Amino acid sequence: MRPIAFNILDTMTLDVGAHLRAVRQMYGLSQRELAKRAGVTNGLISLIEQNRVSPSISSLKRVLDGVPMALADFFTLDLAHKPQVFFPKAELPDIGAGRVALHLVGGSLAKRSMAILHEFYAPGADTGEEMLTHAGEEGGVVVRGRIELSVGGETRSLSAGDGYYFRSNLPHRFRNVSREDCEIVSASAPPTF
Amino acid sequence: MRPIAFNILDTMTLDVGAHLRAVRQMYGLSQRELAKRAGVTNGLISLIEQNRVSPSISSLKRVLDGVPMALADFFTLDLAHKPQVFFPKAELPDIGAGRVALHLVGGSLAKRSMAILHEFYAPGADTGEEMLTHAGEEGGVVVRGRIELSVGGETRSLSAGDGYYFRSNLPHRFRNVSREDCEIVSASAPPTF
DNA sequence: GCATTCTGTCAATTTTTCTTATCATCTGGC
DNA sequence: GCCAGATGATAAGAAAAATTGACAGAATGC
């Protein structure tokens, strides 16, 4: 009679230490910092993280309260399947073409509500005379160079530091009319890519 | 070192002791029985259940392994919201009509995949000349008396101890053609009631 | 450079958990 | 009734965890 589904912890080596360390670092806390918040000594945190002791429930509870995190969350936290957070440049797929390079951030994530792009427009680069229109919203910031952005009949030249945001159903177009590369970071939701 | 005159864990939100006791009793185990399976002493189980100690993770893990139950399940288990298990006769709603009484088991449960019915057919009771058809499957056992069951053009007379099971889209009809009451316990999925 | 402050680790001591061995109580069999 | 075998609780000692206080290395500021 097993009323509840069993999860990975059943067979896994219960690495409480690594688990705690991961949680602590996830929250950007040092052993002492966490110890102070939790009302325990840093030595204890150290010992637990090294698996040199098996903390009592009450101790682990106190430690987690310093995060704060519930015991249930601690034990159900699945470190193995944690979603990717960092996407090194080299790993960003380039979905651009011609004089435009589009580096998609988080493309490997199954469910996401946005597409983050690192865009590079070479001199003369153009998204096309045929204006773009699609569902959702998009926005971004020009990081380097200049870009000419046309949205809904209005055209502006944006330079480093300028930003934009509009409903994507408005016809829009990006053009680099300068002689330098232009670099933009953008986001669109829902993700078109 | 003060005498343990109060509950050590009184500030904790999770009553580990009561939780363990509930789990143990859920599985019908005595302290000694569980201790034997878990490879610990019955004394420890006793102390933990009285909250006179806060077990180490490793100890609690060992104890739960004897159930067996995963740590995550232990901490996730919600005793407060445990679904109703026993439905006294007096509490069973009668959704029948005329010469048929239908006592629904578990009607108060929000999400269920079946409808369990305790059915009573008085002499002459009939679900109707118009055959029943609906989605899902159903089955049951005749507990007392006799019932004439027609399914998909085939008719049989079932008496105490006989069972039935069929896809509910087949036209079916229940009739008590005897001079005694007939009593049936049935189940249908998905629940029509 | 130097001092300061942070980091994590560690040995020794204190505190708590866990085992051992026992107790009283309850239950079913005869 | 009385015994046999089970139950959960408990005291004391053994074992493990938690604190204390110190250490060395790394990062930060002057």
Short mmCIF file of C-alpha atoms (C1' of nucleotides) in Angstrom, two decimals:
data_model
loop_
_atom_site.label_atom_id
_atom_site.label_comp_id
_atom_site.label_asym_id
_atom_site.label_seq_id
_atom_site.Cartn_x
_atom_site.Cartn_y
_atom_site.Cartn_z
CA MET A 1 0.00 0.00 0.00
CA ARG A 2 2.01 2.96 -1.20
CA PRO A 3 -0.15 6.04 -1.22
CA ILE A 4 2.41 8.31 -2.78
CA ALA A 5 4.52 8.21 -5.87
CA PHE A 6 8.17 7.65 -5.22
CA ASN A 7 10.71 10.00 -6.63
CA ILE A 8 14.35 10.04 -7.37
CA LEU A 9 15.44 10.35 -3.75
CA ASP A 10 14.32 6.80 -3.20
CA THR A 11 17.26 5.25 -4.94
CA MET A 12 19.58 8.19 -5.04
CA THR A 13 22.50 8.52 -2.72
CA LEU A 14 21.13 11.11 -0.39
CA ASP A 15 23.81 13.74 -0.68
CA VAL A 16 22.46 16.19 1.87
CA GLY A 17 25.76 18.04 1.95
CA ALA A 18 25.98 18.77 -1.75
CA HIS A 19 22.31 19.57 -1.70
CA LEU A 20 22.70 22.15 1.03
CA ARG A 21 25.77 23.62 -0.58
CA ALA A 22 23.91 23.98 -3.87
CA VAL A 23 20.98 25.64 -2.15
CA ARG A 24 23.21 27.99 -0.22
CA GLN A 25 25.17 29.01 -3.28
CA MET A 26 21.94 29.34 -5.23
CA TYR A 27 21.03 32.06 -2.80
CA GLY A 28 24.51 33.56 -2.87
CA LEU A 29 25.21 33.00 0.81
CA SER A 30 28.48 32.19 2.52
CA GLN A 31 28.58 29.56 5.25
CA ARG A 32 28.91 32.26 7.89
CA GLU A 33 26.18 34.37 6.37
CA LEU A 34 23.77 31.47 6.32
CA ALA A 35 24.85 30.36 9.78
CA LYS A 36 24.11 33.82 11.14
CA ARG A 37 20.67 33.92 9.60
CA ALA A 38 19.90 30.41 10.75
CA GLY A 39 21.24 30.91 14.25
CA VAL A 40 23.79 28.12 14.01
CA THR A 41 27.55 28.11 13.71
CA ASN A 42 29.41 28.23 10.45
CA GLY A 43 31.25 25.10 11.51
CA LEU A 44 28.04 23.16 11.41
CA ILE A 45 27.29 24.31 7.90
CA SER A 46 30.77 23.28 6.90
CA LEU A 47 30.44 19.84 8.48
CA ILE A 48 27.04 19.23 6.95
CA GLU A 49 28.19 20.26 3.50
CA GLN A 50 31.12 17.88 3.75
CA ASN A 51 28.74 15.11 4.83
CA ARG A 52 30.83 14.67 7.93
CA VAL A 53 27.68 14.76 9.99
CA SER A 54 24.08 13.88 9.31
CA PRO A 55 22.21 16.85 10.71
CA SER A 56 19.17 16.36 12.86
CA ILE A 57 15.88 17.34 11.35
CA SER A 58 15.66 20.27 13.73
CA SER A 59 19.12 21.45 12.77
CA LEU A 60 18.48 21.15 9.06
CA LYS A 61 15.18 22.92 9.57
CA ARG A 62 16.91 25.80 11.37
CA VAL A 63 19.53 26.02 8.65
CA LEU A 64 16.94 26.04 5.89
CA ASP A 65 14.89 28.64 7.74
CA GLY A 66 17.87 30.91 7.25
CA VAL A 67 17.63 30.63 3.48
CA PRO A 68 14.59 30.47 3.78
CA MET A 69 13.43 27.16 2.41
CA ALA A 70 10.97 24.53 3.59
CA LEU A 71 12.13 21.02 4.37
CA ALA A 72 9.76 19.63 1.78
CA ASP A 73 11.27 21.88 -0.86
CA PHE A 74 14.76 20.85 0.15
CA PHE A 75 14.00 17.19 -0.33
CA THR A 76 11.99 17.60 -3.48
CA LEU A 77 14.49 19.94 -5.08
CA ASP A 78 15.80 18.17 -8.11
CA LEU A 79 19.33 19.32 -8.74
CA ALA A 80 19.84 16.93 -11.63
CA HIS A 81 17.03 18.39 -13.67
CA LYS A 82 17.59 21.99 -12.85
CA PRO A 83 17.03 24.14 -15.90
CA GLN A 84 20.02 25.61 -17.62
CA VAL A 85 20.71 29.13 -16.42
CA PHE A 86 23.93 30.11 -18.12
CA PHE A 87 24.28 30.04 -21.87
CA PRO A 88 27.89 30.62 -22.93
CA LYS A 89 28.29 32.63 -26.08
CA ALA A 90 29.72 29.69 -27.96
CA GLU A 91 26.58 27.71 -27.20
CA LEU A 92 24.14 30.29 -28.51
CA PRO A 93 22.67 29.13 -31.78
CA ASP A 94 22.82 31.68 -34.54
CA ILE A 95 19.43 31.91 -36.19
CA GLY A 96 20.30 34.92 -38.27
CA ALA A 97 21.15 35.14 -41.93
CA GLY A 98 23.19 37.34 -44.24
CA ARG A 99 24.40 40.46 -42.53
CA VAL A 100 22.35 39.81 -39.41
CA ALA A 101 23.44 37.43 -36.65
CA LEU A 102 20.86 36.44 -34.08
CA HIS A 103 22.10 34.53 -31.06
CA LEU A 104 19.24 32.90 -29.24
CA VAL A 105 19.46 32.63 -25.46
CA GLY A 106 17.68 29.71 -23.82
CA GLY A 107 16.76 27.96 -27.02
CA SER A 108 17.27 24.60 -25.36
CA LEU A 109 14.59 25.26 -22.74
CA ALA A 110 11.42 23.37 -23.41
CA LYS A 111 8.95 25.81 -21.98
CA ARG A 112 9.75 29.46 -22.05
CA SER A 113 7.63 32.52 -22.53
CA MET A 114 10.28 34.70 -24.12
CA ALA A 115 13.00 34.64 -26.72
CA ILE A 116 16.11 36.56 -25.75
CA LEU A 117 18.32 37.47 -28.68
CA HIS A 118 21.78 38.91 -28.97
CA GLU A 119 21.63 40.60 -32.34
CA PHE A 120 24.44 41.79 -34.59
CA TYR A 121 23.76 44.00 -37.55
CA ALA A 122 26.64 44.47 -39.98
CA PRO A 123 26.77 47.72 -41.91
CA GLY A 124 23.93 47.70 -44.44
CA ALA A 125 22.13 44.90 -42.63
CA ASP A 126 18.38 45.04 -43.02
CA THR A 127 15.48 42.88 -41.85
CA GLY A 128 13.93 43.60 -45.22
CA GLU A 129 11.77 45.99 -47.08
CA GLU A 130 8.83 43.76 -46.27
CA MET A 131 7.98 44.86 -42.77
CA LEU A 132 7.82 42.28 -40.01
CA THR A 133 4.59 41.63 -38.17
CA HIS A 134 3.82 38.86 -35.74
CA ALA A 135 1.97 38.26 -32.50
CA GLY A 136 3.24 39.33 -29.10
CA GLU A 137 5.50 42.05 -27.87
CA GLU A 138 9.16 42.78 -28.18
CA GLY A 139 11.74 45.14 -26.81
CA GLY A 140 15.46 45.61 -26.49
CA VAL A 141 18.43 47.84 -25.95
CA VAL A 142 21.09 48.96 -28.37
CA VAL A 143 24.45 48.02 -26.90
CA ARG A 144 26.83 49.26 -29.56
CA GLY A 145 26.61 51.18 -32.84
CA ARG A 146 23.48 52.64 -34.33
CA ILE A 147 20.31 51.15 -35.72
CA GLU A 148 17.43 52.62 -37.64
CA LEU A 149 14.20 51.24 -36.30
CA SER A 150 10.87 51.71 -38.03
CA VAL A 151 7.68 50.82 -36.18
CA GLY A 152 4.19 51.59 -37.36
CA GLY A 153 5.31 54.17 -39.84
CA GLU A 154 7.60 56.00 -37.43
CA THR A 155 11.34 55.79 -37.88
CA ARG A 156 14.07 56.57 -35.34
CA SER A 157 17.77 56.13 -35.17
CA LEU A 158 18.84 54.50 -31.94
CA SER A 159 22.37 54.43 -30.61
CA ALA A 160 24.10 52.66 -27.78
CA GLY A 161 22.00 52.85 -24.65
CA ASP A 162 18.72 53.48 -26.42
CA GLY A 163 15.92 51.06 -25.96
CA TYR A 164 12.63 50.13 -27.65
CA TYR A 165 9.46 48.26 -26.93
CA PHE A 166 6.38 47.67 -29.07
CA ARG A 167 3.56 45.31 -29.92
CA SER A 168 4.93 43.05 -32.59
CA ASN A 169 1.80 43.25 -34.73
CA LEU A 170 2.91 46.74 -35.66
CA PRO A 171 4.97 46.45 -38.84
CA HIS A 172 8.62 46.91 -37.94
CA ARG A 173 12.03 46.92 -39.55
CA PHE A 174 15.65 47.10 -38.39
CA ARG A 175 18.33 48.66 -40.56
CA ASN A 176 21.95 49.44 -39.92
CA VAL A 177 22.63 52.51 -42.04
CA SER A 178 25.94 53.27 -40.36
CA ARG A 179 29.41 52.04 -41.23
CA GLU A 180 29.90 50.22 -37.92
CA ASP A 181 28.45 47.03 -36.59
CA CYS A 182 25.40 47.41 -34.40
CA GLU A 183 24.76 45.20 -31.42
CA ILE A 184 21.38 44.79 -29.75
CA VAL A 185 19.91 42.62 -27.01
CA SER A 186 16.24 41.98 -27.44
CA ALA A 187 13.38 39.98 -26.01
CA SER A 188 10.12 38.89 -27.53
CA ALA A 189 7.14 37.19 -26.02
CA PRO A 190 5.76 34.77 -26.82
CA PRO A 191 8.90 33.28 -28.29
CA THR A 192 8.88 33.27 -32.06
CA PHE A 193 12.08 31.27 -32.12
CA MET B 1 21.20 20.36 30.20
CA ARG B 2 17.65 20.79 31.29
CA PRO B 3 15.25 17.92 31.75
CA ILE B 4 13.09 17.27 28.74
CA ALA B 5 9.81 18.36 30.21
CA PHE B 6 8.46 19.93 27.09
CA ASN B 7 8.33 19.30 23.42
CA ILE B 8 11.72 20.01 21.91
CA LEU B 9 10.16 20.64 18.56
CA ASP B 10 7.41 22.94 19.69
CA THR B 11 8.54 25.72 17.41
CA MET B 12 8.69 23.57 14.37
CA THR B 13 5.90 23.62 11.90
CA LEU B 14 6.27 19.96 11.10
CA ASP B 15 5.48 17.50 13.86
CA VAL B 16 7.94 14.82 12.86
CA GLY B 17 6.89 12.54 15.69
CA ALA B 18 3.19 12.58 14.93
CA HIS B 19 4.02 12.37 11.27
CA LEU B 20 6.09 9.25 11.71
CA ARG B 21 3.50 7.69 13.96
CA ALA B 22 0.79 8.37 11.41
CA VAL B 23 2.90 6.89 8.63
CA ARG B 24 3.77 3.84 10.70
CA GLN B 25 0.16 3.20 11.65
CA MET B 26 -0.92 3.85 8.08
CA TYR B 27 1.18 0.84 7.17
CA GLY B 28 -0.04 -1.15 10.16
CA LEU B 29 3.35 -1.57 11.75
CA SER B 30 4.27 -1.70 15.44
CA GLN B 31 7.29 0.22 16.70
CA ARG B 32 9.25 -3.02 17.02
CA GLU B 33 8.16 -4.24 13.63
CA LEU B 34 9.24 -1.03 11.93
CA ALA B 35 12.44 -0.91 13.97
CA LYS B 36 13.31 -4.41 12.84
CA ARG B 37 12.74 -3.60 9.19
CA ALA B 38 14.63 -0.34 9.46
CA GLY B 39 17.54 -1.80 11.40
CA VAL B 40 17.11 0.50 14.38
CA THR B 41 15.83 -0.10 17.87
CA ASN B 42 12.23 0.23 18.91
CA GLY B 43 13.33 2.71 21.55
CA LEU B 44 14.41 5.15 18.88
CA ILE B 45 11.06 4.93 17.15
CA SER B 46 9.39 5.57 20.47
CA LEU B 47 11.58 8.61 21.20
CA ILE B 48 11.10 10.07 17.77
CA GLU B 49 7.35 9.65 17.90
CA GLN B 50 7.24 11.40 21.24
CA ASN B 51 9.38 14.20 19.82
CA ARG B 52 11.85 13.65 22.59
CA VAL B 53 14.61 13.59 20.00
CA SER B 54 15.01 15.18 16.63
CA PRO B 55 16.32 12.32 14.52
CA SER B 56 19.25 12.82 12.24
CA ILE B 57 18.53 12.77 8.57
CA SER B 58 20.35 9.48 8.27
CA SER B 59 18.32 7.95 11.08
CA LEU B 60 15.02 9.16 9.71
CA LYS B 61 16.06 7.90 6.30
CA ARG B 62 16.82 4.48 7.72
CA VAL B 63 13.51 4.39 9.56
CA LEU B 64 11.56 5.42 6.49
CA ASP B 65 13.42 2.87 4.40
CA GLY B 66 11.77 0.30 6.63
CA VAL B 67 8.29 1.43 5.61
CA PRO B 68 9.40 2.00 2.82
CA MET B 69 8.95 5.69 2.09
CA ALA B 70 11.18 8.37 0.63
CA LEU B 71 12.22 11.37 2.67
CA ALA B 72 10.65 13.69 0.14
CA ASP B 73 7.35 11.86 0.46
CA PHE B 74 7.55 12.04 4.23
CA PHE B 75 7.92 15.79 4.21
CA THR B 76 5.43 16.28 1.42
CA LEU B 77 2.78 14.07 2.96
CA ASP B 78 -0.12 16.25 4.00
CA LEU B 79 -1.88 14.66 6.92
CA ALA B 80 -4.28 17.56 7.41
CA HIS B 81 -5.77 17.26 3.96
CA LYS B 82 -5.92 13.53 3.82
CA PRO B 83 -8.90 12.45 1.77
CA GLN B 84 -11.85 10.81 3.44
CA VAL B 85 -11.52 7.04 3.46
CA PHE B 86 -14.53 5.79 5.37
CA PHE B 87 -18.05 6.62 4.32
CA PRO B 88 -20.59 5.43 6.87
CA LYS B 89 -23.81 4.14 5.40
CA ALA B 90 -25.81 6.98 6.90
CA GLU B 91 -23.63 9.46 5.05
CA LEU B 92 -24.08 7.91 1.63
CA PRO B 93 -26.29 10.11 -0.51
CA ASP B 94 -29.14 8.27 -2.23
CA ILE B 95 -29.18 9.28 -5.84
CA GLY B 96 -31.72 6.67 -6.86
CA ALA B 97 -35.42 7.04 -7.61
CA GLY B 98 -38.57 4.97 -7.41
CA ARG B 99 -37.86 1.31 -6.68
CA VAL B 100 -34.11 1.77 -7.08
CA ALA B 101 -31.87 3.16 -4.34
CA LEU B 102 -28.34 4.17 -5.30
CA HIS B 103 -25.96 5.01 -2.50
CA LEU B 104 -22.96 6.87 -3.78
CA VAL B 105 -19.62 6.22 -2.07
CA GLY B 106 -17.10 9.02 -2.09
CA GLY B 107 -19.39 11.65 -3.52
CA SER B 108 -17.72 14.31 -1.38
CA LEU B 109 -14.34 13.74 -2.97
CA ALA B 110 -13.42 16.48 -5.37
CA LYS B 111 -11.36 14.47 -7.80
CA ARG B 112 -12.15 10.87 -8.30
CA SER B 113 -11.98 8.62 -11.31
CA MET B 114 -14.74 6.26 -10.31
CA ALA B 115 -18.23 6.22 -8.88
CA ILE B 116 -18.85 3.43 -6.41
CA LEU B 117 -22.51 2.66 -5.85
CA HIS B 118 -24.37 0.51 -3.39
CA GLU B 119 -27.52 -0.33 -5.33
CA PHE B 120 -30.84 -1.65 -4.10
CA TYR B 121 -33.43 -2.94 -6.52
CA ALA B 122 -36.87 -3.56 -5.08
CA PRO B 123 -38.98 -6.29 -6.74
CA GLY B 124 -40.01 -5.02 -10.15
CA ALA B 125 -37.37 -2.31 -10.15
CA ASP B 126 -36.14 -1.47 -13.62
CA THR B 127 -33.66 1.03 -15.02
CA GLY B 128 -36.08 1.45 -17.89
CA GLU B 129 -37.08 0.10 -21.22
CA GLU B 130 -34.90 2.74 -22.77
CA MET B 131 -31.46 1.17 -22.52
CA LEU B 132 -28.69 3.09 -20.80
CA THR B 133 -25.62 4.11 -22.71
CA HIS B 134 -22.84 6.41 -21.60
CA ALA B 135 -19.09 6.75 -21.77
CA GLY B 136 -16.67 4.73 -19.73
CA GLU B 137 -16.77 1.33 -18.16
CA GLU B 138 -18.65 -0.18 -15.31
CA GLY B 139 -18.71 -3.36 -13.27
CA GLY B 140 -20.07 -4.79 -10.08
CA VAL B 141 -21.06 -7.75 -7.98
CA VAL B 142 -24.46 -8.96 -6.93
CA VAL B 143 -24.48 -9.20 -3.15
CA ARG B 144 -28.02 -10.41 -2.48
CA GLY B 145 -31.05 -11.46 -4.50
CA ARG B 146 -31.21 -11.76 -8.26
CA ILE B 147 -30.93 -9.27 -11.07
CA GLU B 148 -31.59 -9.55 -14.75
CA LEU B 149 -28.88 -7.74 -16.64
CA SER B 150 -29.07 -7.03 -20.34
CA VAL B 151 -25.94 -5.80 -22.11
CA GLY B 152 -25.58 -5.40 -25.83
CA GLY B 153 -28.53 -7.62 -26.63
CA GLU B 154 -27.49 -10.40 -24.29
CA THR B 155 -29.48 -11.02 -21.14
CA ARG B 156 -28.44 -12.95 -18.05
CA SER B 157 -29.84 -13.48 -14.62
CA LEU B 158 -27.23 -12.88 -11.96
CA SER B 159 -27.53 -13.95 -8.37
CA ALA B 160 -25.50 -13.32 -5.22
CA GLY B 161 -21.84 -13.66 -5.94
CA ASP B 162 -22.10 -13.08 -9.67
CA GLY B 163 -20.27 -10.16 -11.18
CA TYR B 164 -20.32 -8.14 -14.38
CA TYR B 165 -18.14 -5.74 -16.29
CA PHE B 166 -18.71 -3.99 -19.58
CA ARG B 167 -18.06 -0.88 -21.61
CA SER B 168 -20.83 1.50 -20.75
CA ASN B 169 -21.44 2.52 -24.33
CA LEU B 170 -23.06 -0.86 -24.82
CA PRO B 171 -26.77 -0.42 -24.15
CA HIS B 172 -27.58 -1.93 -20.77
CA ARG B 173 -30.50 -2.42 -18.40
CA PHE B 174 -30.98 -3.72 -14.88
CA ARG B 175 -34.25 -5.40 -13.83
CA ASN B 176 -35.26 -7.15 -10.68
CA VAL B 177 -37.74 -9.76 -11.86
CA SER B 178 -37.71 -11.66 -8.58
CA ARG B 179 -39.90 -11.20 -5.52
CA GLU B 180 -36.95 -10.27 -3.27
CA ASP B 181 -34.83 -7.16 -3.03
CA CYS B 182 -31.59 -7.27 -4.96
CA GLU B 183 -28.43 -5.64 -3.71
CA ILE B 184 -25.46 -4.78 -5.90
CA VAL B 185 -22.18 -2.96 -5.46
CA SER B 186 -20.95 -1.36 -8.63
CA ALA B 187 -18.27 0.92 -9.95
CA SER B 188 -18.15 3.08 -13.03
CA ALA B 189 -15.37 5.09 -14.51
CA PRO B 190 -15.30 7.91 -15.26
CA PRO B 191 -17.78 8.87 -12.58
CA THR B 192 -21.18 9.74 -13.99
CA PHE B 193 -22.37 10.86 -10.58
"C1'" DG C 1 53.27 46.64 -0.08
"C1'" DC C 2 50.33 45.78 4.29
"C1'" DA C 3 46.42 45.28 7.04
"C1'" DT C 4 41.71 43.97 7.15
"C1'" DT C 5 38.08 41.05 6.37
"C1'" DC C 6 36.27 37.58 4.22
"C1'" DT C 7 36.26 32.59 3.04
"C1'" DG C 8 36.11 27.43 4.37
"C1'" DT C 9 38.23 23.96 7.36
"C1'" DC C 10 39.40 21.62 11.61
"C1'" DA C 11 40.51 19.74 16.73
"C1'" DA C 12 38.65 19.77 21.11
"C1'" DT C 13 34.74 20.18 23.97
"C1'" DT C 14 29.87 20.22 24.88
"C1'" DT C 15 25.40 18.71 23.77
"C1'" DT C 16 22.23 15.67 21.64
"C1'" DT C 17 20.96 11.46 19.58
"C1'" DC C 18 20.81 6.45 19.66
"C1'" DT C 19 21.29 1.80 21.83
"C1'" DT C 20 20.88 -1.33 25.44
"C1'" DA C 21 18.35 -3.30 28.79
"C1'" DT C 22 14.59 -2.94 31.40
"C1'" DC C 23 9.76 -1.66 32.89
"C1'" DA C 24 4.60 -1.67 33.11
"C1'" DT C 25 0.60 -2.52 30.41
"C1'" DC C 26 -2.37 -4.85 27.34
"C1'" DT C 27 -4.24 -8.96 24.75
"C1'" DG C 28 -5.28 -13.59 23.54
"C1'" DG C 29 -5.03 -18.57 24.85
"C1'" DC C 30 -5.85 -22.19 27.99
"C1'" DG D 1 -7.76 -16.85 36.96
"C1'" DC D 2 -2.65 -17.26 34.94
"C1'" DC D 3 0.81 -17.30 31.52
"C1'" DA D 4 3.08 -16.07 26.98
"C1'" DG D 5 3.92 -12.76 23.89
"C1'" DA D 6 3.09 -8.59 22.27
"C1'" DT D 7 2.80 -3.47 22.84
"C1'" DG D 8 4.95 1.39 23.92
"C1'" DA D 9 7.81 3.92 27.42
"C1'" DT D 10 12.09 4.91 29.98
"C1'" DA D 11 17.03 5.39 32.34
"C1'" DA D 12 21.75 5.14 31.58
"C1'" DG D 13 25.57 4.66 28.84
"C1'" DA D 14 27.67 4.66 24.04
"C1'" DA D 15 27.87 7.07 19.82
"C1'" DA D 16 27.22 10.89 16.98
"C1'" DA D 17 26.20 15.72 16.21
"C1'" DA D 18 26.85 20.75 17.32
"C1'" DT D 19 29.61 24.54 19.33
"C1'" DT D 20 33.72 26.80 20.35
"C1'" DG D 21 37.83 28.79 19.13
"C1'" DA D 22 41.63 28.73 16.24
"C1'" DC D 23 43.88 28.25 11.66
"C1'" DA D 24 45.37 29.20 6.75
"C1'" DG D 25 44.25 30.94 2.22
"C1'" DA D 26 41.83 34.40 -0.79
"C1'" DA D 27 39.81 38.78 -1.68
"C1'" DT D 28 39.35 43.74 -0.61
"C1'" DG D 29 40.84 48.36 0.78
"C1'" DC D 30 44.36 51.68 1.93
#
